[in-house]
Amino acid sequence: MGTTAIVGTQWGDEGKGKITDVYAEDADIIARFQGGNNAGHTIVVKDEVYKFHLLPSGIIRPEKTVVIGNGVVIDPEVLLKELGDIEARGFKVNNLLISDRAHVIMSYHKLLDGLQEQSLGEAKKIGTTKRGIGPTYGDKIGRYGIRIHDLIDEKDLSERLDALVPLRQRMIFAYDGESKISKEELLDKYTEYGRKLSKYVTDTSVFLNKAIDEGKNVLFEGAQGAMLDVDFGTYPYTTSSHTVSGGVCIGLGIGPKKVHRVIGVVKAYTTRVGGGPLPTELTDEIGEHLLNKGGEYGTTTGRPRRCGWLDLVVVRHAVRLNSLDAVVITKIDVLNGLKNIKVCRAYELDGKETVNFPSNLKVLARCKPVYDELASWDDFSKEEGLKMAEEGYDALPNEMKVYLKYIEKNLGVPIEMVSLGPGRGETVDLR
Ligand code: GDP
Ligand code: IMO
Ligand code: MG
């Protein structure tokens, strides 16, 4: 297997958690390389449902090592809660490594995330998860950040806070004129977090490079999706990290030659949470069908996700940005029972068809999806889905096979897995 990256190809929530868990069976190590607890990854194993925000999905396989890389932004409070929760469910966590270079989400970052959204106003706000993601990455790039290694040494943290608290206090006052942040409180709280996390902290780049050189199988678990990438997504309605496969190298401290395969997770339709454009959005009863049958409510914030038809302009953008070797189609069962199925193959822009996703949202607003219509298939039960998964590709409804072939042809990359439900077994593995 070598190393494999699993990335989202749309606006997140494609089912990366489930798919990472399936691929994790063959992996020795599972590593997160970007994002923070804006992510919500769901894994269903029999009757157990796990939702992870910061912990890599491999944590439920105790024989594997899981890594939180330098590219991730960590809210220690959330991470400790997640660790406590998973331990309360009977998992002993002795297999976690956290990068000493990862940046820390401080309480003032969360405060600023909310204040910045408020100041943008209802019409222009990004609709962030308010977890402090943007302000933390902003401070990282601006060189005002606090890193995990700073938490381990009280003197280092104290010096860093002396420099940073007055700056962030001024910023907060500029927004609301009242909220106060206290250096002493921050020092006490974050030193305590550092004390609790220190046993996991190491130079994860050294660890990972050695493991890869020794031939270990490593899975890189992406968060969010290509359209939320800070450069290639629908900026400024994006997250603040590099969600595409290039982010693996920067976010884990490995070179590009060590990323052997890249797999894109494609939901059989499109969803997004928060503000920003969604060209194939459906506000009719089909949108309602996708929302309800797909259970499309945010794993992190509980917000209903906006739903629409599959947009291949978007997915092709992701194929190119990520150098995808193959794709996995998820949630195809959610299309069960629809009268017919539309897929956007191109946009019409000023009377001409275009297949490239524009950078300028004003140009995007002039784009109209061009749809192909495909036949649908009969609804099937969970039991029937499990049976199909066991029997393999040939057992799938003929119309579904046509739909899959259509996607494959349009993307120019093979489909190597099809997910028919949230559970581990509800997966047709074509590898
Ligand atoms: P992620 O952020 O990409 O990991 O995706 P989320 O976990 O936020 O959202 C995906 C949701 O769909 C979760 O509730 C999964 O349990 C569920 N899911 C994953 N794959 C399938 C599938 O093939 N069919 C159905 N019906 N649900 C799925
Ligand atoms: P997973 O990993 C879907 C969206 C937010 C908002 C924008 C910016 O579960 O796929 P942020 O808090 O990152 O500054 O918010 O990005 N967003 C996600 N949408 N899935 C996610 O993660 C997301 N993480 C962030 O809704 O529109
Ligand atoms: Mg999610």
Coordinates of C-alpha atoms and ligand atoms in Angstrom, one line a residue:
M1 CA 0.0 0.0 0.0
G2 CA 2.8 2.5 0.8
T3 CA 1.2 5.9 1.5
T4 CA -2.3 7.0 0.5
A5 CA -4.0 10.3 0.9
I6 CA -7.8 10.5 1.3
V7 CA -9.2 13.9 0.4
G8 CA -12.6 15.5 -0.1
T9 CA -13.5 16.7 -3.6
Q10 CA -16.4 18.9 -2.9
W11 CA -17.4 21.2 0.1
G12 CA -16.6 18.7 2.8
D13 CA -18.8 16.0 4.5
E14 CA -18.3 13.6 1.5
G15 CA -17.9 10.7 3.9
K16 CA -14.1 10.9 4.4
G17 CA -14.4 9.5 7.9
K18 CA -16.1 6.3 6.8
I19 CA -13.8 5.9 3.8
T20 CA -10.7 6.5 5.9
D21 CA -11.9 3.9 8.3
V22 CA -12.3 1.4 5.4
Y23 CA -8.8 2.1 4.0
A24 CA -7.4 2.1 7.6
E25 CA -7.7 -1.6 7.8
D26 CA -4.5 -2.0 5.7
A27 CA -2.7 0.9 7.3
D28 CA -0.2 1.1 10.1
I29 CA -0.5 4.8 10.7
I30 CA -3.3 7.3 10.1
A31 CA -2.3 11.0 10.1
R32 CA -4.3 14.2 9.9
F33 CA -2.5 17.0 8.0
Q34 CA -4.7 20.1 8.1
G35 CA -7.9 21.7 9.5
G36 CA -9.0 21.5 13.1
N37 CA -12.2 20.8 15.0
N38 CA -14.2 22.5 12.2
A39 CA -14.1 18.9 10.8
G40 CA -16.6 16.3 11.8
H41 CA -15.9 12.8 10.6
T42 CA -18.5 10.1 11.3
I43 CA -17.8 6.4 11.4
V44 CA -20.4 3.7 11.9
V45 CA -19.3 0.3 13.1
K46 CA -22.3 -2.0 13.7
D47 CA -24.5 -0.1 16.2
E48 CA -21.7 2.2 17.4
V49 CA -21.4 5.7 15.9
Y50 CA -18.2 7.7 16.4
K51 CA -17.8 11.4 15.5
F52 CA -14.3 12.8 15.5
H53 CA -13.2 16.4 15.1
L54 CA -9.5 16.4 15.9
L55 CA -8.6 12.7 16.4
P56 CA -7.8 10.9 13.3
S57 CA -10.4 8.2 12.4
G58 CA -7.8 5.5 13.0
I59 CA -8.2 6.0 16.8
I60 CA -10.8 3.3 16.9
R61 CA -8.3 0.8 15.7
P62 CA -6.0 0.6 18.7
E63 CA -3.4 -1.4 16.9
K64 CA -2.6 1.5 14.6
T65 CA -0.7 4.7 15.4
V66 CA -2.5 8.0 14.8
V67 CA -0.8 11.3 14.2
I68 CA -2.0 14.9 14.4
G69 CA 0.4 16.7 12.1
N70 CA 1.9 20.2 12.2
G71 CA -0.6 21.5 9.7
V72 CA -3.5 20.9 12.0
V73 CA -4.7 23.6 14.4
I74 CA -5.5 22.2 17.8
D75 CA -8.0 23.4 20.4
P76 CA -6.6 21.5 23.4
E77 CA -9.9 21.7 25.3
V78 CA -11.7 19.9 22.4
L79 CA -8.9 17.4 22.0
L80 CA -8.8 16.5 25.7
K81 CA -12.6 16.1 25.7
E82 CA -12.4 13.9 22.6
L83 CA -9.7 11.8 24.3
G84 CA -11.8 11.5 27.5
D85 CA -14.9 10.5 25.5
I86 CA -13.1 7.8 23.5
E87 CA -11.5 6.4 26.7
A88 CA -14.9 6.4 28.3
R89 CA -16.1 4.1 25.5
G90 CA -13.4 1.6 26.4
F91 CA -10.5 2.6 24.0
K92 CA -7.1 2.9 25.6
V93 CA -5.3 5.7 23.9
N94 CA -1.6 4.8 23.8
N95 CA -1.1 5.3 20.1
L96 CA -1.4 9.0 19.6
L97 CA 1.3 11.4 18.4
I98 CA 0.9 15.2 18.2
S99 CA 3.2 17.5 16.3
D100 CA 5.2 19.9 18.5
R101 CA 4.9 22.4 15.6
A102 CA 1.1 22.3 15.4
H103 CA -0.6 25.7 16.2
V104 CA -2.9 26.1 19.1
I105 CA -6.4 27.5 18.9
M106 CA -6.5 30.0 21.9
S107 CA -9.7 31.1 23.5
Y108 CA -9.2 34.6 21.9
H109 CA -9.2 33.0 18.5
K110 CA -12.6 31.6 19.1
L111 CA -13.8 34.9 20.4
L112 CA -12.4 36.7 17.3
D113 CA -13.9 34.2 14.9
G114 CA -17.4 35.1 16.3
L115 CA -16.7 38.8 16.3
Q116 CA -15.3 38.8 12.7
E117 CA -18.4 37.0 11.5
Q118 CA -20.7 39.4 13.3
S119 CA -18.9 42.4 11.8
L120 CA -19.3 41.0 8.3
G121 CA -23.0 40.9 8.8
E122 CA -25.7 38.4 7.9
A123 CA -25.4 38.8 4.1
K124 CA -21.6 38.6 3.8
K125 CA -20.5 36.4 6.7
I126 CA -18.7 33.2 5.8
G127 CA -20.8 31.0 8.1
T128 CA -17.7 29.6 9.8
T129 CA -17.9 26.9 12.4
K130 CA -16.8 29.5 15.0
R131 CA -14.1 27.2 16.3
G132 CA -11.4 29.8 15.8
I133 CA -10.0 28.3 12.7
G134 CA -9.5 31.4 10.6
P135 CA -7.9 33.6 13.3
T136 CA -5.5 30.7 14.3
Y137 CA -4.3 30.1 10.8
G138 CA -4.1 33.9 10.3
D139 CA -1.9 34.2 13.4
K140 CA 0.2 31.3 12.1
I141 CA 0.9 33.0 8.8
G142 CA 1.3 36.4 10.4
R143 CA 3.8 34.8 12.9
Y144 CA 1.7 35.6 15.9
G145 CA 0.9 32.0 16.7
I146 CA 1.4 29.8 19.7
R147 CA 2.6 26.2 19.0
I148 CA 2.1 23.0 20.9
H149 CA 5.7 23.1 22.1
D150 CA 5.1 26.5 23.7
L151 CA 2.5 24.9 26.0
I152 CA 5.0 22.4 27.3
D153 CA 7.2 25.1 28.8
E154 CA 5.5 27.6 31.1
K155 CA 8.3 30.2 30.6
D156 CA 8.1 30.0 26.8
L157 CA 4.3 30.3 26.9
S158 CA 4.5 33.3 29.4
E159 CA 7.0 35.1 27.1
R160 CA 4.8 34.4 24.1
L161 CA 1.7 35.6 25.8
D162 CA 3.4 38.8 27.0
A163 CA 4.0 39.7 23.4
L164 CA 0.7 38.5 21.9
V165 CA -2.1 39.3 24.5
P166 CA -1.8 43.1 24.1
L167 CA -2.0 42.8 20.3
R168 CA -5.1 40.6 20.4
Q169 CA -6.7 42.6 23.2
R170 CA -6.5 45.7 20.9
M171 CA -8.1 43.7 18.1
I172 CA -10.9 42.4 20.3
F173 CA -11.6 45.9 21.7
A174 CA -11.7 47.3 18.1
Y175 CA -14.6 44.8 17.4
D176 CA -16.7 45.0 20.6
G177 CA -15.1 47.6 22.9
E178 CA -15.5 45.4 26.0
S179 CA -14.3 41.7 26.1
K180 CA -11.1 41.4 28.1
I181 CA -8.5 38.7 27.9
S182 CA -6.2 37.9 30.8
K183 CA -2.6 36.8 30.3
E184 CA -2.6 35.0 33.7
E185 CA -5.8 33.1 33.0
L186 CA -4.5 32.0 29.6
L187 CA -1.2 31.0 31.1
D188 CA -2.8 28.9 33.8
K189 CA -5.3 27.2 31.5
Y190 CA -2.9 26.5 28.6
T191 CA -0.1 25.3 30.8
E192 CA -2.5 22.8 32.3
Y193 CA -3.4 21.6 28.8
G194 CA 0.2 21.3 27.9
R195 CA 0.8 19.2 31.0
K196 CA -2.0 16.9 30.0
L197 CA -0.9 16.6 26.3
S198 CA 2.9 16.5 26.7
K199 CA 3.1 12.7 26.7
Y200 CA 1.8 12.6 23.1
V201 CA 4.0 15.5 21.7
T202 CA 6.9 14.8 19.4
D203 CA 8.5 15.7 16.1
T204 CA 6.0 13.9 13.9
S205 CA 7.8 14.7 10.7
V206 CA 10.8 12.6 11.9
F207 CA 8.5 9.8 13.0
L208 CA 6.6 9.7 9.7
N209 CA 9.6 9.9 7.4
K210 CA 11.2 7.1 9.2
A211 CA 8.0 5.0 9.1
I212 CA 7.6 5.6 5.4
D213 CA 11.3 4.7 4.7
E214 CA 10.8 1.5 6.6
G215 CA 7.9 0.6 4.3
K216 CA 5.1 1.2 6.7
N217 CA 1.6 1.8 5.3
V218 CA 0.5 5.3 6.0
L219 CA -2.9 6.9 5.4
F220 CA -3.3 10.7 5.3
E221 CA -6.7 11.7 6.3
G222 CA -8.0 14.9 4.8
A223 CA -10.6 17.3 6.3
Q224 CA -13.0 19.6 4.4
G225 CA -12.8 19.4 0.6
A226 CA -11.2 21.0 -2.5
M227 CA -13.9 23.7 -2.7
L228 CA -13.0 24.9 0.8
D229 CA -9.3 25.1 0.1
V230 CA -8.1 28.6 0.9
D231 CA -6.5 29.0 -2.6
F232 CA -8.6 26.8 -4.9
G233 CA -12.1 26.9 -3.2
T234 CA -14.8 29.5 -3.4
Y235 CA -12.7 32.2 -1.7
P236 CA -13.5 33.9 0.6
Y237 CA -16.2 31.3 1.4
T238 CA -13.6 28.7 2.2
T239 CA -11.7 27.4 5.3
S240 CA -8.2 28.7 6.0
S241 CA -6.1 25.6 5.2
H242 CA -4.9 23.7 2.2
T243 CA -7.4 20.8 1.9
V244 CA -5.9 19.5 -1.4
S245 CA -3.3 16.7 -1.5
G246 CA -0.4 19.3 -1.6
G247 CA -1.4 20.1 1.9
V248 CA -0.2 16.6 3.0
C249 CA 3.5 17.5 2.4
I250 CA 3.3 20.9 4.2
G251 CA 1.0 19.6 6.9
L252 CA 3.1 16.6 7.9
G253 CA 6.7 17.5 6.9
I254 CA 7.2 14.9 4.1
G255 CA 8.3 15.5 0.6
P256 CA 5.9 15.0 -2.5
K257 CA 7.7 11.8 -3.6
K258 CA 6.4 10.2 -0.4
V259 CA 2.7 10.7 -1.3
H260 CA 2.2 7.5 -3.4
R261 CA -1.5 7.5 -4.0
V262 CA -4.3 10.0 -3.8
I263 CA -8.0 9.0 -3.4
G264 CA -10.8 11.5 -3.8
V265 CA -14.1 11.0 -1.9
V266 CA -17.0 12.1 -4.0
K267 CA -20.6 12.3 -2.6
A268 CA -23.1 11.2 -5.3
Y269 CA -24.7 14.7 -5.0
T270 CA -23.4 18.0 -3.6
T271 CA -23.7 19.6 -0.2
R272 CA -22.3 22.6 1.6
V273 CA -22.7 24.2 5.0
G274 CA -22.4 27.9 5.6
G275 CA -22.4 30.8 3.1
G276 CA -21.0 31.0 -0.5
P277 CA -22.0 29.8 -3.9
L278 CA -23.4 26.4 -4.7
P279 CA -24.1 26.3 -8.5
T280 CA -26.3 23.1 -8.5
E281 CA -28.2 24.0 -5.3
L282 CA -31.8 22.6 -5.2
T283 CA -34.4 24.5 -3.1
D284 CA -37.2 22.2 -4.2
E285 CA -38.6 18.9 -3.0
I286 CA -35.5 17.0 -4.5
G287 CA -33.3 19.2 -2.2
E288 CA -35.6 18.2 0.7
H289 CA -35.2 14.5 -0.3
L290 CA -31.4 14.8 -0.3
L291 CA -31.4 16.6 3.1
N292 CA -33.7 14.2 4.8
K293 CA -32.7 10.9 3.2
G294 CA -29.0 11.9 3.4
G295 CA -29.3 13.1 7.0
E296 CA -27.5 16.2 5.9
Y297 CA -27.0 18.0 9.2
G298 CA -23.5 19.2 10.1
T299 CA -21.5 16.8 12.3
T300 CA -19.9 19.8 14.0
T301 CA -22.5 22.5 14.2
G302 CA -25.8 20.6 13.5
R303 CA -26.7 23.1 10.8
P304 CA -28.7 21.8 7.8
R305 CA -26.5 21.3 4.8
R306 CA -27.5 22.9 1.5
C307 CA -28.0 20.2 -1.1
G308 CA -27.8 20.0 -4.9
W309 CA -27.0 17.7 -7.9
L310 CA -23.6 16.3 -8.4
D311 CA -21.4 18.9 -10.0
L312 CA -18.7 17.4 -12.2
V313 CA -17.1 20.8 -12.9
V314 CA -16.3 20.9 -9.2
V315 CA -15.1 17.3 -9.0
R316 CA -12.9 17.6 -12.1
H317 CA -11.3 20.7 -10.5
A318 CA -10.6 18.4 -7.5
V319 CA -9.2 15.7 -9.8
R320 CA -6.7 18.1 -11.3
L321 CA -5.7 19.9 -8.0
N322 CA -5.2 16.7 -6.2
S323 CA -3.7 14.5 -8.9
L324 CA -6.3 11.9 -8.0
D325 CA -5.5 8.3 -8.8
A326 CA -9.1 7.1 -8.2
V327 CA -12.3 8.2 -6.6
V328 CA -14.7 6.7 -4.1
I329 CA -18.4 7.4 -4.6
T330 CA -20.4 7.7 -1.4
K331 CA -24.0 8.1 -0.4
I332 CA -25.3 6.8 -3.7
D333 CA -28.1 5.1 -1.7
V334 CA -29.5 8.6 -1.0
L335 CA -30.4 8.9 -4.7
N336 CA -32.6 5.7 -4.4
G337 CA -36.2 6.3 -5.4
L338 CA -35.7 9.6 -7.1
K339 CA -37.6 9.8 -10.4
N340 CA -34.5 10.7 -12.4
I341 CA -31.1 12.0 -11.7
K342 CA -29.3 15.1 -13.0
V343 CA -25.6 15.6 -13.2
C344 CA -23.9 18.9 -14.0
R345 CA -21.3 18.3 -16.7
A346 CA -20.4 21.9 -17.6
Y347 CA -21.3 25.5 -16.9
E348 CA -22.8 27.8 -19.5
L349 CA -21.0 31.2 -19.2
D350 CA -22.2 34.0 -21.5
G351 CA -23.6 31.6 -24.1
K352 CA -20.6 29.3 -24.1
E353 CA -19.9 26.0 -22.3
T354 CA -17.0 26.0 -19.9
V355 CA -15.6 23.1 -17.9
N356 CA -13.2 25.0 -15.6
F357 CA -14.3 26.4 -12.3
P358 CA -13.8 30.2 -12.3
S359 CA -11.8 32.0 -9.6
N360 CA -14.0 35.0 -9.5
L361 CA -17.3 34.6 -7.7
K362 CA -18.9 37.3 -9.8
V363 CA -18.1 35.2 -12.9
L364 CA -19.3 32.1 -11.1
A365 CA -22.6 33.8 -10.4
R366 CA -23.1 34.2 -14.2
C367 CA -22.5 30.4 -14.7
K368 CA -25.5 28.2 -15.2
P369 CA -25.2 24.4 -14.8
V370 CA -25.6 22.3 -17.9
Y371 CA -27.2 19.1 -16.9
D372 CA -27.3 15.6 -18.3
E373 CA -30.2 13.5 -17.1
L374 CA -29.8 9.8 -16.2
A375 CA -32.2 7.1 -15.3
S376 CA -32.8 6.3 -11.6
W377 CA -33.1 2.9 -9.9
D378 CA -35.5 1.4 -7.4
D379 CA -35.1 2.0 -3.7
F380 CA -33.4 -0.8 -1.7
S381 CA -33.3 -1.6 2.0
K382 CA -30.2 -1.7 4.2
E383 CA -30.3 -5.5 4.1
E384 CA -30.5 -5.5 0.3
G385 CA -27.6 -2.9 0.2
L386 CA -25.5 -5.2 2.4
K387 CA -26.2 -8.1 0.2
M388 CA -25.2 -6.1 -2.9
A389 CA -22.0 -5.0 -1.2
E390 CA -21.2 -8.6 -0.4
E391 CA -21.9 -9.8 -4.0
G392 CA -20.0 -7.0 -5.6
Y393 CA -20.4 -4.6 -8.5
D394 CA -22.4 -6.9 -10.7
A395 CA -25.2 -7.1 -8.1
L396 CA -25.8 -3.3 -8.3
P397 CA -28.9 -2.0 -10.2
N398 CA -28.1 -1.6 -13.9
E399 CA -29.1 2.1 -13.9
M400 CA -26.6 2.7 -11.0
K401 CA -23.9 1.1 -13.0
V402 CA -24.7 3.4 -15.9
Y403 CA -24.5 6.4 -13.5
L404 CA -21.1 5.2 -12.1
K405 CA -19.7 4.6 -15.7
Y406 CA -20.9 8.1 -16.7
I407 CA -19.1 9.6 -13.7
E408 CA -15.9 7.6 -14.4
K409 CA -15.9 8.6 -18.0
N410 CA -16.4 12.3 -17.2
L411 CA -13.7 12.4 -14.6
G412 CA -11.1 10.3 -16.4
V413 CA -10.2 8.4 -13.2
P414 CA -11.4 5.0 -12.0
I415 CA -13.9 4.5 -9.3
E416 CA -12.4 2.1 -6.7
M417 CA -15.1 1.9 -4.1
V418 CA -18.9 2.6 -3.9
S419 CA -20.5 3.3 -0.6
L420 CA -24.2 2.2 -0.2
G421 CA -24.7 3.2 3.4
P422 CA -22.8 4.6 6.5
G423 CA -21.7 1.2 7.9
R424 CA -18.3 -0.5 7.2
G425 CA -20.0 -3.4 5.4
E426 CA -22.1 -1.2 3.2
T427 CA -19.2 -0.8 0.7
V428 CA -18.5 -2.2 -2.7
D429 CA -14.8 -2.6 -2.9
L430 CA -13.5 -2.6 -6.5
R431 CA -9.8 -2.6 -5.6
Ligands
GDP1 P1 -16.8 13.7 6.4 O1 -16.7 15.0 7.1 O2 -16.4 13.7 5.0 O3 -16.2 12.6 7.2 O4 -18.4 13.3 6.4 P2 -19.4 13.4 7.6 O5 -19.2 12.3 8.6 O6 -19.5 14.8 8.1 O7 -20.8 13.3 6.8 C1 -21.1 12.1 6.1 C2 -22.4 11.5 6.7 O8 -22.9 10.5 5.8 C3 -22.1 10.7 8.0 O9 -23.3 10.8 8.8 C4 -21.9 9.3 7.6 O10 -22.2 8.3 8.6 C5 -22.8 9.2 6.4 N1 -22.4 8.3 5.3 C6 -21.2 8.0 4.9 N2 -21.2 7.2 3.8 C7 -22.5 7.0 3.5 C8 -23.2 6.3 2.5 O11 -22.7 5.7 1.6 N3 -24.6 6.3 2.6 C9 -25.3 7.0 3.6 N4 -26.6 7.0 3.6 N5 -24.6 7.7 4.6 C10 -23.3 7.7 4.5
IMO2 P1 -15.3 18.0 7.2 O1 -13.9 17.6 7.5 C1 -18.1 21.0 5.7 C2 -17.0 25.2 6.3 C3 -17.8 26.0 7.2 C4 -17.7 27.4 6.6 C5 -16.3 27.4 6.0 C6 -15.3 28.1 6.9 O2 -16.3 17.5 8.2 O3 -15.7 17.8 5.8 P2 -14.2 27.5 9.2 O4 -14.8 27.2 10.6 O5 -13.3 26.4 8.7 O6 -13.5 28.8 9.2 O7 -15.5 27.7 8.3 O8 -15.9 26.0 5.9 N1 -16.4 24.0 6.8 C7 -16.9 22.7 6.6 N2 -18.0 22.3 5.8 N3 -17.3 20.1 6.3 C8 -16.2 20.5 7.0 O9 -15.3 19.6 7.5 C9 -16.0 21.9 7.2 N4 -15.1 22.6 7.9 C10 -15.3 23.9 7.6 O10 -19.2 25.6 7.3 O11 -18.6 27.4 5.5
MG3 MG -17.9 16.3 8.2

